[in-house]
């Protein structure tokens, strides 16, 4: 019975520890998409802006 509880608590701790990593990865992906979008917008504006 003790091994069942030990395994249960190990699984809970693993799940808790994994969440911040997943959040960090998701946040980094969001920032990467924002940077890509800003770069694409800048490139589109440069290509449509008249040259001096």
mmCIF file of C-alpha atoms in Angstrom:
data_model
loop_
_atom_site.group_PDB
_atom_site.id
_atom_site.type_symbol
_atom_site.label_atom_id
_atom_site.label_comp_id
_atom_site.label_asym_id
_atom_site.label_seq_id
_atom_site.Cartn_x
_atom_site.Cartn_y
_atom_site.Cartn_z
ATOM 1 C CA UNK A 1 0.000 0.000 0.000
ATOM 2 C CA UNK A 2 2.883 2.346 0.748
ATOM 3 C CA UNK A 3 4.261 1.978 -2.766
ATOM 4 C CA UNK A 4 0.905 3.036 -4.213
ATOM 5 C CA UNK A 5 0.948 6.246 -2.155
ATOM 6 C CA UNK A 6 4.604 6.849 -2.946
ATOM 7 C CA UNK A 7 3.914 6.468 -6.673
ATOM 8 C CA UNK A 8 0.865 8.720 -6.374
ATOM 9 C CA UNK A 9 2.831 11.503 -4.673
ATOM 10 C CA UNK A 10 5.673 11.115 -7.161
ATOM 11 C CA UNK A 11 3.190 11.524 -10.028
ATOM 12 C CA UNK A 12 1.636 14.595 -8.394
ATOM 13 C CA UNK A 13 5.030 16.209 -7.846
ATOM 14 C CA UNK A 14 6.058 15.468 -11.420
ATOM 15 C CA UNK A 15 2.838 17.026 -12.730
ATOM 16 C CA UNK A 16 3.338 20.129 -10.599
ATOM 17 C CA UNK A 17 6.955 20.526 -11.660
ATOM 18 C CA UNK A 18 6.120 20.110 -15.327
ATOM 19 C CA UNK A 19 3.568 22.939 -15.484
ATOM 20 C CA UNK A 20 5.985 25.880 -15.159
ATOM 21 C CA UNK A 21 8.125 24.391 -17.928
ATOM 22 C CA UNK A 22 5.102 24.080 -20.186
ATOM 23 C CA UNK A 23 4.079 27.646 -19.362
ATOM 24 C CA UNK A 24 7.571 28.892 -20.147
ATOM 25 C CA UNK A 25 7.577 27.063 -23.464
ATOM 26 C CA UNK A 26 4.138 28.409 -24.355
ATOM 27 C CA UNK A 27 5.211 31.941 -23.409
ATOM 28 C CA UNK A 28 8.356 31.667 -25.539
ATOM 29 C CA UNK A 29 6.279 30.425 -28.482
ATOM 30 C CA UNK A 30 3.885 33.353 -28.051
ATOM 31 C CA UNK A 31 6.786 35.816 -28.039
ATOM 32 C CA UNK A 32 8.291 34.166 -31.120
ATOM 33 C CA UNK A 33 4.988 34.466 -32.996
ATOM 34 C CA UNK A 34 4.709 38.125 -31.989
ATOM 35 C CA UNK A 35 8.263 38.824 -33.186
ATOM 36 C CA UNK A 36 7.560 37.060 -36.472
ATOM 37 C CA UNK A 37 4.344 39.014 -36.957
ATOM 38 C CA UNK A 38 6.095 42.323 -36.237
ATOM 39 C CA UNK A 39 8.875 41.426 -38.687
ATOM 40 C CA UNK A 40 6.370 40.508 -41.406
ATOM 41 C CA UNK A 41 4.449 43.749 -40.857
ATOM 42 C CA UNK A 42 7.674 45.752 -41.045
ATOM 43 C CA UNK A 43 8.688 43.991 -44.266
ATOM 44 C CA UNK A 44 5.264 44.571 -45.798
ATOM 45 C CA UNK A 45 5.401 48.266 -44.919
ATOM 46 C CA UNK A 46 8.892 48.600 -46.390
ATOM 47 C CA UNK A 47 7.808 46.979 -49.641
ATOM 48 C CA UNK A 48 4.767 49.260 -49.992
ATOM 49 C CA UNK A 49 6.389 52.495 -48.821
ATOM 50 C CA UNK A 50 7.592 54.690 -51.701
ATOM 51 C CA UNK A 51 11.352 54.935 -52.066
ATOM 52 C CA UNK A 52 12.926 58.361 -51.528
#
